[in-house]
Coordinates of C-alpha atoms and ligand atoms in Angstrom, one line a residue:
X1 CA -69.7 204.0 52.4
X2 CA -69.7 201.6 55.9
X3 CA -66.7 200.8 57.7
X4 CA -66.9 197.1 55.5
X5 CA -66.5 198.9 52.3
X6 CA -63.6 201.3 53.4
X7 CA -62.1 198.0 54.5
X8 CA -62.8 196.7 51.4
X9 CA -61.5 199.6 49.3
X10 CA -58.2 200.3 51.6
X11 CA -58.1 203.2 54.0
X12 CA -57.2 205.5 51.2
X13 CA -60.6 206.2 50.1
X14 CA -61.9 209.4 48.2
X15 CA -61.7 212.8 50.6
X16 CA -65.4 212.0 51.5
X17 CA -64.7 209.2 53.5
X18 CA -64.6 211.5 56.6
X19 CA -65.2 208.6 58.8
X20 CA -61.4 208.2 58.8
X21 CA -60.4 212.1 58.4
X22 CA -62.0 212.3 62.0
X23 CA -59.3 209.5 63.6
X24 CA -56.5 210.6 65.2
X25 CA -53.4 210.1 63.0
X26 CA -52.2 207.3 65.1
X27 CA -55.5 205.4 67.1
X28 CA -55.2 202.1 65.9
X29 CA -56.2 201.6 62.4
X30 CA -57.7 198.4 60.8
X31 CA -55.3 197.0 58.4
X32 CA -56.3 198.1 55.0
X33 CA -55.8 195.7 52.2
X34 CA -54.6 196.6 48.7
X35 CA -57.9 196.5 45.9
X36 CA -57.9 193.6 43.5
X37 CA -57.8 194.5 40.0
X38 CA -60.7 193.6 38.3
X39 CA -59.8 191.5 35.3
X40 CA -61.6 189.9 32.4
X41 CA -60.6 185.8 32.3
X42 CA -61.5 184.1 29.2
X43 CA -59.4 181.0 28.3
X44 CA -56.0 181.8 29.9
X45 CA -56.6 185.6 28.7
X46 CA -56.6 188.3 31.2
X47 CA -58.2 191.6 29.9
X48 CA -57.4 194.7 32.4
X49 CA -57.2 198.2 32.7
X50 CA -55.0 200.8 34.8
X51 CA -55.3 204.6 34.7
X52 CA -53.0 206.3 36.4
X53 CA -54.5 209.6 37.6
X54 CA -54.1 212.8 40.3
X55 CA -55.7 211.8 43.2
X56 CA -56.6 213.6 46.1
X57 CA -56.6 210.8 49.0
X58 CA -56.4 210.8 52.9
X59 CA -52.8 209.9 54.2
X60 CA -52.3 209.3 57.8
X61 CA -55.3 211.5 58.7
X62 CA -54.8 213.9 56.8
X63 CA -55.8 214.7 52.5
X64 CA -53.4 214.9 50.4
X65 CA -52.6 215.1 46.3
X66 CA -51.1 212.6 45.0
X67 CA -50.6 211.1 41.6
X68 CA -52.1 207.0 42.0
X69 CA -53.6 204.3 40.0
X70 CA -56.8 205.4 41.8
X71 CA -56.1 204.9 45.1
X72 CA -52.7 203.6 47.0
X73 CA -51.6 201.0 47.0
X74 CA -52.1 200.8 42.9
X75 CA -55.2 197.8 42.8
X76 CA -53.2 194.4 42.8
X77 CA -52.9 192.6 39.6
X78 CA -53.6 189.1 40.1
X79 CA -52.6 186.4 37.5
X80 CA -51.4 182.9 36.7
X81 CA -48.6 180.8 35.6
X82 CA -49.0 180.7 31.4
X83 CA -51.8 183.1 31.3
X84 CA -51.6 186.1 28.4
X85 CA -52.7 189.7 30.4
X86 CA -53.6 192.1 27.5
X87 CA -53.4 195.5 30.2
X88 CA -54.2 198.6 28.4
X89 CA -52.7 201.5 30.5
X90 CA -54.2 204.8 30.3
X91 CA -52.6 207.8 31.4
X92 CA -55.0 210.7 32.8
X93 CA -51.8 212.8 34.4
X94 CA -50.6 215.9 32.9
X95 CA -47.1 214.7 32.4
X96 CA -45.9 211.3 30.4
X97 CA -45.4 208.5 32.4
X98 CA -45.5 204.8 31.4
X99 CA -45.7 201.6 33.3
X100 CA -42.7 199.2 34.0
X101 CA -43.3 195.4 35.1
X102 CA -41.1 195.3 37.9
X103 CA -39.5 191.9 38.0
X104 CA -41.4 190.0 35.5
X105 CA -39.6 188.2 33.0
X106 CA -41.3 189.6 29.8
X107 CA -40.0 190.9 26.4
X108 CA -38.5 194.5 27.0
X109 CA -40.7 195.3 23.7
X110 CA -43.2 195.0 25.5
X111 CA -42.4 196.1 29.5
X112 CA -40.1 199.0 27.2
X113 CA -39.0 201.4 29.9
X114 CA -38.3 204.5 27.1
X115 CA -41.7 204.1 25.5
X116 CA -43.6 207.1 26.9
X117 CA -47.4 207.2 27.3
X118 CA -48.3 210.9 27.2
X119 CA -51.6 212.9 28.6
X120 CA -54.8 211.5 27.7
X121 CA -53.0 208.7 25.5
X122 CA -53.2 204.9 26.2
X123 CA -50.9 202.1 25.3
X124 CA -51.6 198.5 25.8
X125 CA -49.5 195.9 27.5
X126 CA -49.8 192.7 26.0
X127 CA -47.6 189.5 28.3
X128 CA -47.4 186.5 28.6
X129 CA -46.8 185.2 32.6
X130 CA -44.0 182.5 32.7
X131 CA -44.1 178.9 33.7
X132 CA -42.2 179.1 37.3
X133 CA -43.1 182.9 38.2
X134 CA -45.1 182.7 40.8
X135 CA -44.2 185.5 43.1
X136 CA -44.7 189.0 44.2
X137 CA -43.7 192.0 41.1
X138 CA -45.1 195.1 41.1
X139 CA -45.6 198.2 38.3
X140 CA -44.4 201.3 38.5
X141 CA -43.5 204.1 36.5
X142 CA -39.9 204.7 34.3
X143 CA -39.7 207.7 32.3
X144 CA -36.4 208.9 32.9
X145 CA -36.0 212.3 35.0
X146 CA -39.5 211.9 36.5
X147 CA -39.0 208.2 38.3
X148 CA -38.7 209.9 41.4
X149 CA -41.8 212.2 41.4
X150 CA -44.0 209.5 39.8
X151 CA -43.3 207.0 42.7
X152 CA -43.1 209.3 45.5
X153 CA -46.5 210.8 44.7
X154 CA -47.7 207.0 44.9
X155 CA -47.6 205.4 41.0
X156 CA -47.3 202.1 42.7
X157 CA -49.3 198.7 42.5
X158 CA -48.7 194.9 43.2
X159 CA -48.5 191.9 40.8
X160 CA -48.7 188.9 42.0
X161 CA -48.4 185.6 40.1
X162 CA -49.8 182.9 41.4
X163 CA -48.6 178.8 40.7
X164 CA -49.0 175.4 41.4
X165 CA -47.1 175.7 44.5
X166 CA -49.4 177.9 46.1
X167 CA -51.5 174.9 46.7
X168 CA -49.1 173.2 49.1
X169 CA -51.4 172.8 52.2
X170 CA -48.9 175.0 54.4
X171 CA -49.1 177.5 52.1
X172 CA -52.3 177.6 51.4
X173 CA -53.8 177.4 54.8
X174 CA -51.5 180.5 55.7
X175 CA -53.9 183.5 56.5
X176 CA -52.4 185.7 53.4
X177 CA -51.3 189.6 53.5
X178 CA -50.1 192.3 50.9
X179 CA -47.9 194.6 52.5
X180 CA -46.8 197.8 50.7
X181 CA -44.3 199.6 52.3
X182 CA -43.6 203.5 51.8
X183 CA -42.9 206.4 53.0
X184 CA -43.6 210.1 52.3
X185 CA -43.5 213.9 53.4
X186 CA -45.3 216.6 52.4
X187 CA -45.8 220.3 52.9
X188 CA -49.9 221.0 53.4
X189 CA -51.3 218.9 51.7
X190 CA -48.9 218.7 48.7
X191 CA -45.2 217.3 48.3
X192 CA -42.6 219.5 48.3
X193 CA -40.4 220.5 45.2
X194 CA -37.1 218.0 45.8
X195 CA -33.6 219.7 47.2
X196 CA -30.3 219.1 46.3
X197 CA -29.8 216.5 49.2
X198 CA -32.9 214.4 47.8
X199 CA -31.5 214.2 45.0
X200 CA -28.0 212.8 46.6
X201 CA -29.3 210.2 49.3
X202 CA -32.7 209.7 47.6
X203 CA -36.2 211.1 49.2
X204 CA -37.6 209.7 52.5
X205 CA -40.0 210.9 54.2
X206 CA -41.2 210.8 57.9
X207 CA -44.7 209.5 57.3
X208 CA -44.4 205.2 57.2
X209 CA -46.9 203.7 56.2
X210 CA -48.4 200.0 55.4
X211 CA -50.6 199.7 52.4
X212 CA -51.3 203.4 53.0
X213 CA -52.3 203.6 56.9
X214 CA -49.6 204.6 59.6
X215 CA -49.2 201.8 62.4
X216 CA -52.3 199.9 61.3
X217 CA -53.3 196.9 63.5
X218 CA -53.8 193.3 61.9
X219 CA -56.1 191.2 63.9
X220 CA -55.2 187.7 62.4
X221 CA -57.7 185.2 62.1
X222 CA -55.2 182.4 61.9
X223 CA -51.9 181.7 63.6
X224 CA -50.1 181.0 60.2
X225 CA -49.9 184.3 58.1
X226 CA -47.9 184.3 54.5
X227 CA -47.2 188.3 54.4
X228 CA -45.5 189.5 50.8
X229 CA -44.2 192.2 51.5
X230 CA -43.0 195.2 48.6
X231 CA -40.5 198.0 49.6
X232 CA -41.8 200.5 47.0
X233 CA -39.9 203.7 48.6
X234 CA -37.8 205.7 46.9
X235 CA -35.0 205.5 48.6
X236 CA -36.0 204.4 52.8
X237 CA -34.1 200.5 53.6
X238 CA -36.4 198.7 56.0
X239 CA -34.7 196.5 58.1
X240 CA -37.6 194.6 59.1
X241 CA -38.1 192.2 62.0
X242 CA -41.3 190.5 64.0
X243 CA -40.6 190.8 68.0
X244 CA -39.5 187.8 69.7
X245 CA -40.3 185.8 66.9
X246 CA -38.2 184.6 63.8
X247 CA -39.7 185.5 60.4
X248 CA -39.4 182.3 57.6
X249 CA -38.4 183.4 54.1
X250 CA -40.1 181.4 52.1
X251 CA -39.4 183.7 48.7
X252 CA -37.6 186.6 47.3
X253 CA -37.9 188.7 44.3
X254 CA -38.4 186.4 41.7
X255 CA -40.2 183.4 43.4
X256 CA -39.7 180.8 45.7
X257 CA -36.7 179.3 47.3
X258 CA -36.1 175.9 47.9
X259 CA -37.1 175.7 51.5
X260 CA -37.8 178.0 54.2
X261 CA -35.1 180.0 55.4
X262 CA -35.5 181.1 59.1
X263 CA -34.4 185.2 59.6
X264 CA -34.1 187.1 62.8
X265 CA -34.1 190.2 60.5
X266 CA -34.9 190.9 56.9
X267 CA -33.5 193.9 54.8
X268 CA -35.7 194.9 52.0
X269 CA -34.0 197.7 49.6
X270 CA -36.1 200.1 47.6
X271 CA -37.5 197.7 44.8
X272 CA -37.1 194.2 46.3
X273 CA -40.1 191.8 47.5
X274 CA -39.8 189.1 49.9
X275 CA -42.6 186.9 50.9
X276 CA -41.8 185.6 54.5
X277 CA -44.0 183.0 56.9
X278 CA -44.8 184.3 60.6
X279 CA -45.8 181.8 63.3
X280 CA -47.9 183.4 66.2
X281 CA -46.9 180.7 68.7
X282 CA -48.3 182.6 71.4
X283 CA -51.4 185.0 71.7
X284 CA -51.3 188.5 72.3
X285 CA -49.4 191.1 69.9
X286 CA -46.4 190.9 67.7
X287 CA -44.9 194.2 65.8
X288 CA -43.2 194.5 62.9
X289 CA -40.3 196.5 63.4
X290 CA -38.1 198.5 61.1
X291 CA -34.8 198.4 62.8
X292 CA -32.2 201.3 62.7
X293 CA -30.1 201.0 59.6
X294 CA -27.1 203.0 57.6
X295 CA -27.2 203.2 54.7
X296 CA -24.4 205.9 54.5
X297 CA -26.9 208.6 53.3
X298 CA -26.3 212.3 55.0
X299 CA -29.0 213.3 57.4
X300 CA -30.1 216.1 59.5
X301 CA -30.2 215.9 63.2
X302 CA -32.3 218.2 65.7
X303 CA -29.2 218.4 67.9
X304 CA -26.8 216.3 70.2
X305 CA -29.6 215.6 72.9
X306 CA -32.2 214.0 70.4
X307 CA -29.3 212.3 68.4
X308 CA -28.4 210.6 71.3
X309 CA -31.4 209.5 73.0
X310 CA -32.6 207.6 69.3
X311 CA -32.0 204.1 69.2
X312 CA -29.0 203.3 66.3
X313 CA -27.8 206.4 66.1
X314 CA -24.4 208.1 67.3
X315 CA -22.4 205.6 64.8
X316 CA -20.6 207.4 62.5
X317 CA -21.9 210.9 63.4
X318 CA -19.9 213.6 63.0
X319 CA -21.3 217.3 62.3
X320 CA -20.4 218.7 58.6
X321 CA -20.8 221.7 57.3
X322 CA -23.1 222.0 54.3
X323 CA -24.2 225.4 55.0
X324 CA -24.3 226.0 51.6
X325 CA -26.6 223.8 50.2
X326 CA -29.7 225.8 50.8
X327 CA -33.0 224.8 49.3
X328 CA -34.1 222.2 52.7
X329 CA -37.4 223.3 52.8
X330 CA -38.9 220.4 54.2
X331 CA -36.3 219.2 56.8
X332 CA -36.0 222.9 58.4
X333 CA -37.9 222.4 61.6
X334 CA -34.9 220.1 62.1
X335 CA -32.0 222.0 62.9
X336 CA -29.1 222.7 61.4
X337 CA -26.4 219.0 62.5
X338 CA -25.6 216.9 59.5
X339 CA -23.9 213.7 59.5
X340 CA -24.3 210.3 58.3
X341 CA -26.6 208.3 60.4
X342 CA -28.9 205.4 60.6
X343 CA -32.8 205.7 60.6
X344 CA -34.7 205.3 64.3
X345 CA -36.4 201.9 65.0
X346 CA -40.0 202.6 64.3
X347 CA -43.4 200.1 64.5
X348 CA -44.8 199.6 61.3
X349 CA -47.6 197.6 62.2
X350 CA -48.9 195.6 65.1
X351 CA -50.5 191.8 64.5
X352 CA -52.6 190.4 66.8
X353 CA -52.5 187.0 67.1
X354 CA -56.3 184.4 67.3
X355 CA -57.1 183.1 71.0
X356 CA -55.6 179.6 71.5
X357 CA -53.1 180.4 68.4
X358 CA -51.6 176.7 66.8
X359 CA -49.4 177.3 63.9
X360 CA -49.1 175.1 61.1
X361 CA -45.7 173.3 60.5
X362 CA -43.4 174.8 57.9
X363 CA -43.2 173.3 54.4
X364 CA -40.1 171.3 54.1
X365 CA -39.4 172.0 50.5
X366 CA -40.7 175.0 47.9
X367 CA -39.5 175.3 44.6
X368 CA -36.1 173.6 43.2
X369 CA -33.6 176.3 41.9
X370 CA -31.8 175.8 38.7
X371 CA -28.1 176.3 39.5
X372 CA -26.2 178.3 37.3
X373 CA -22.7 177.5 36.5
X374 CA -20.5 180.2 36.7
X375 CA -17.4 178.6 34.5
X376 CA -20.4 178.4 32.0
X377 CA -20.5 182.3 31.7
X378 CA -20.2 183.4 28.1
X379 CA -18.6 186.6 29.5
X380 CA -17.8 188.4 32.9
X381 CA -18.4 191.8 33.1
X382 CA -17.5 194.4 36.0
X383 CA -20.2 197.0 36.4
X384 CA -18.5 200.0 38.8
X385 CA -20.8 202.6 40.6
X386 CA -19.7 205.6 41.0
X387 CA -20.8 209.0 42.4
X388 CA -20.1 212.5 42.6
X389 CA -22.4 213.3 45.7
X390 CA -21.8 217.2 45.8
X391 CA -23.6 217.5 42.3
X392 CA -26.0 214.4 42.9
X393 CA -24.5 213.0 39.3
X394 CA -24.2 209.0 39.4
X395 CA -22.3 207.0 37.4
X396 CA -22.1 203.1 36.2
X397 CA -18.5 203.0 34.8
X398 CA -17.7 206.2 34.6
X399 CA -21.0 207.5 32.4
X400 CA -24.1 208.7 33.0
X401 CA -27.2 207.5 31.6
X402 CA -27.1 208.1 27.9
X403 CA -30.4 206.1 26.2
X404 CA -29.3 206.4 22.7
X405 CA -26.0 204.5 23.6
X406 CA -25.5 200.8 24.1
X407 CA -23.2 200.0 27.2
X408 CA -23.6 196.0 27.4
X409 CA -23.8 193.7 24.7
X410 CA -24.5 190.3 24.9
X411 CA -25.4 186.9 23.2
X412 CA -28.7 185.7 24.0
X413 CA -29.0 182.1 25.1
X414 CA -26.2 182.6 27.3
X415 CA -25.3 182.8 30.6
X416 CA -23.3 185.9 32.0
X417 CA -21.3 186.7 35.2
X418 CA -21.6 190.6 36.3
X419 CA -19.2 191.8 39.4
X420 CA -21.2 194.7 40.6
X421 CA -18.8 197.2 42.7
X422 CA -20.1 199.8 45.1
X423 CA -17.6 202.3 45.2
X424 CA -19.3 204.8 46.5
X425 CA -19.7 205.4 50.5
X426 CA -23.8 204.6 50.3
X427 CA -25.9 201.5 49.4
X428 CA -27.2 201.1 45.7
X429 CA -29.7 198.3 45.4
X430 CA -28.6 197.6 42.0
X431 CA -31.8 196.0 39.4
X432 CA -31.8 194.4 36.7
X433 CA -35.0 194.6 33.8
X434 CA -36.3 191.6 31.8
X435 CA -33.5 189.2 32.6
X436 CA -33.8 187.5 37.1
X437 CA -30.1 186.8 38.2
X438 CA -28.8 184.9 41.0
X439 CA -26.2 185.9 43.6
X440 CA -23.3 184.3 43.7
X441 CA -21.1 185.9 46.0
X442 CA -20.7 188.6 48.0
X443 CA -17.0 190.3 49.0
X444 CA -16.0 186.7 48.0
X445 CA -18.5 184.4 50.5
X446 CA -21.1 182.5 48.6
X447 CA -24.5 182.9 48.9
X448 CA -26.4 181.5 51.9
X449 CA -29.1 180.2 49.5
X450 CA -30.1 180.3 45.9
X451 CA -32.6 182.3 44.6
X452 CA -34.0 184.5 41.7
X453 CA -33.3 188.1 42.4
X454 CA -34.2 191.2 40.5
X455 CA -32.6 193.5 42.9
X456 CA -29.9 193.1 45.0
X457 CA -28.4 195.6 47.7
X458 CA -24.8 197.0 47.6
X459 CA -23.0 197.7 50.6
X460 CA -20.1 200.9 50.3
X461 CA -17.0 199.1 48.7
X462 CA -19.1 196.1 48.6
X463 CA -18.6 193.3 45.4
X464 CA -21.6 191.2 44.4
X465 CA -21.3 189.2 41.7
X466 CA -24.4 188.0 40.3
X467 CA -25.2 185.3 37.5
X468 CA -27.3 186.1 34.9
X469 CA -29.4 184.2 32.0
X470 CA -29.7 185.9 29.1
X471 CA -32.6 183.8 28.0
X472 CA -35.8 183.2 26.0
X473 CA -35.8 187.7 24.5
X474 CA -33.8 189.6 22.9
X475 CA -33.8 193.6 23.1
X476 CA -32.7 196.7 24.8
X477 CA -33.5 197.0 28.7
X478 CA -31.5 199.0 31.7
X479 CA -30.2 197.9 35.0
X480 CA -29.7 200.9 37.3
X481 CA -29.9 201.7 40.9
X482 CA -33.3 201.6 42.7
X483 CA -33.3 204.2 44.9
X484 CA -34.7 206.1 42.0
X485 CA -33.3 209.5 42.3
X486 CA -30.2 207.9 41.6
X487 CA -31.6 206.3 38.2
X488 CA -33.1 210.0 37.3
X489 CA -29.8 211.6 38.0
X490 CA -27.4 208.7 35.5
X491 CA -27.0 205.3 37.5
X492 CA -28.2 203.8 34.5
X493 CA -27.1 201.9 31.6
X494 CA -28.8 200.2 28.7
X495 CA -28.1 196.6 27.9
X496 CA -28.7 195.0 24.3
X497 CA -29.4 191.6 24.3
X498 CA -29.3 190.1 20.4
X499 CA -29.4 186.2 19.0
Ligands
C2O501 CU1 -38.6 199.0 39.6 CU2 -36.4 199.9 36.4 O1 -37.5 199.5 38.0
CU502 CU1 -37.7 197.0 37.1
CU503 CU1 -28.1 204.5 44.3

């Protein structure tokens, strides 16, 4: 293979691409791009396959084993508004996994979350892509207990639906990027069994990395780029911003908003997708930043001199004693000081900007949102999460995940109102299956903007209320949090949706 073709193919090539097993770690590496599934397109049908499979890949220098559909990133599925994808999913682990359609809004027969899929079996996938979904969704595994080591070992890919709006000139002139965020650790070349304090904050790792490669470099050809951008970590909150220069939201989760919104900053929790312009007004380089941010999980500090000198941190510390806990394998080289802290700022990726950069004006309008009337709401529920963090058991009302009982039923064809209450003292992005939602509130202040949301982050003692269309399916799905050791360990719970 030539430097164009690992390109082509992503940095994560087989082990035998050691071209890049000879680069240091961090030299500047060329911006890998996620593979494009390759489909079969006969009138509006789109025939595909995906195996998911141990790999054994390179990751940040180094080879590693992972579990992947061949390669990570996953290969991006790539479909339109009102086409049918008939996806037959094979699965060549040696465990049962399955594949979830993160986001899209698809009969939960179909994108069924308990089906399992077990070694050597296949299941096919058969969807129909809605009219209005264009947007950025991704797959993933969801076989209870094993969510967690399925997507940490890098079971992730991209979907993306494209629409008639992607052909408004300032959208489509906009130099486009996939951009997978995720993080990892590992032990050799392997990752490490999971303690008792991953399983209570949710796994991070140390490792970042953008579609696979640590601190890539992205030499843009155009001064207009259209990133999409996927936080498909376990549990790691990226709060993300572009130096010196605002970042335009242009779409969340579930598609488009009705104009560009301009950020300073952008907070993507585990699961969400936002698709954001960037305007390199000047030449020269811009990085993407991760900023410092608490998210009220319990970390481990080298000691006092290294806690202080990191950017962000010192709120909040305080030094407990969890001597007992044992079992920290991973984080040992770390010292022994707990407390709860933010993460460090840390580059994710530098963009160079073209010579002589002009940037295209910003669309005035996207996509009109349908608003949703809350004194319409057929019923308001109140959905509490709960925790007990010593024993890493979480709760939505009280109970555990139970899959043979029914928490929420509801009428379909309606429209429902959900208060979602973070009682706990740590975030919970809190996701819905099958059904997108709107925000309404949060702690009382309405939204900023409307738009279609899968997942949405909960502060500690934070209320979100959320509006939700119970529309155009019936069935059993789940909501649950997505940092997905929570979701293995019971912040789950099933709704039923029936006419
Ligand atoms: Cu992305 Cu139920 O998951
Ligand atoms: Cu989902
Ligand atoms: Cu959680």
């Amino acid at each position: 293979m030539n430097r164009r073709e690992l390109l082509k193919y992503g940095v994560l090539g087989l082990v035998s691409n050691y071209g890049l097993s000879r680069l240091p770690a961090f030299a500047q590496s060329p911006f890998p791009l996620p593979r494009t599934l390759q489909v079969r397109r006969t009138d509006g049908l789109v025939e595909v396959q995906i195996t998911a499979q141990q790999s054994h890949l390179i990751l940040g220098g180094k080879p590693v084993w992972l579990m992947t559909y061949g390669g990570f990133p996953g290969p991006t599925l790539r479909v339109r508004e009102g086409e049918t994808v008939r996806l037959k999913f094979t699965n060549n682990l040696p465990e049962p996994t399955n594949l979830h359609l993160h986001g899209l809004h698809v009969p939960p027969s179909v994108d069924d979350s308990m089906a399992l899929v077990q070694p050597g079996e296949s299941r096919l996938y058969e969807f129909r892509i809605p009219k209005g979904s264009a947007g950025t969704y991704w797959y993933h595994p969801h076989v209870h207990g094993r969510v967690a080591a399925q997507l940490y070992a890098g079971l992730a890919g991209l979907l993306v639906v494209e629409g008639p709006l992607d052909a408004l000139p300032e959208l489509k002139e906009a130099e486009e990027y996939l951009l997978v965020l995720k993080d990892w650790v590992f032990s050799g070349d392997r990752i490490p069994a999971w303690t008792q304090m991953d399983w209570m904050n949710g796994r991070e790792g140390s490792l970042l990395t953008v579609n696979g490669a640590v601190r890539p470099t992205l030499r843009a050809q155009k001064a207009t780029l259209r990133l999409r951008l996927l936080n498909a970590s376990n549990a790691r909150y990226y709060r993300l911003a572009l130096e010196n220069q605002p970042l335009y939201l242009i779409a969340t989760d579930g598609g488009f908003l009705e104009k560009p919104v301009e950020l300073t900053e952008l907070l993507l929790a585990p699961g969400e997708r936002a698709e954001v312009l960037v305007r390199l007004s000047r030449p020269g380089t811009y990085r993407l930043q991760a900023l410092p941010y608490d998210r009220g999980a319990m970390r481990m500090h080298g000691g006092m001199h290294s806690v202080m000198g990191d950017q962000g941190m010192g709120q909040g510390m305080g030094t407990m004693d969890h001597g007992g806990m044992g079992g920290m394998g991973d984080t040992g080289t770390m010292g022994s000081l707990m407390g709860m802290g933010a993460t460090r700022l840390e580059t994710l990726l530098t963009i160079v900007a073209p010579a002589n950069p002009k940037p295209m004006p910003l669309p005035t309008s996207l996509a009109p949102i349908e608003r949703l009337d809350p004194a319409k709401a057929a019923a308001t529920r109140r959905l509490v999460l709960g925790e007990r963090m010593m024993q890493a058991e979480f709760f939505i009302n009280g109970r555990m995940f139970d899959p043979g009982r029914v928490d929420i039923q509801a009428k379909l064809g309606t429209i429902e109102v959900w208060e979602l209450v973070n009682e706990t003292e740590m975030d919970h992005p809190f996701h819905l299956h099958t059904y997108p939602f709107q925000v309404l509130s949060r702690d009382g202040q309405p939204a900023p903007y409307r738009a279609w949301k899968d997942t949405v982050n909960l502060r500690p003692n934070e209320t979100v209320r959320i509006a939700v269309p119970l529309r155009d399916f019936g069935g059993i799905t789940v909501y649950h949090c997505h940092i997905v050791e929570h979701e293995d360990r019971g912040m789950m719970g099933v709704l039923e949706v029936r006419p």
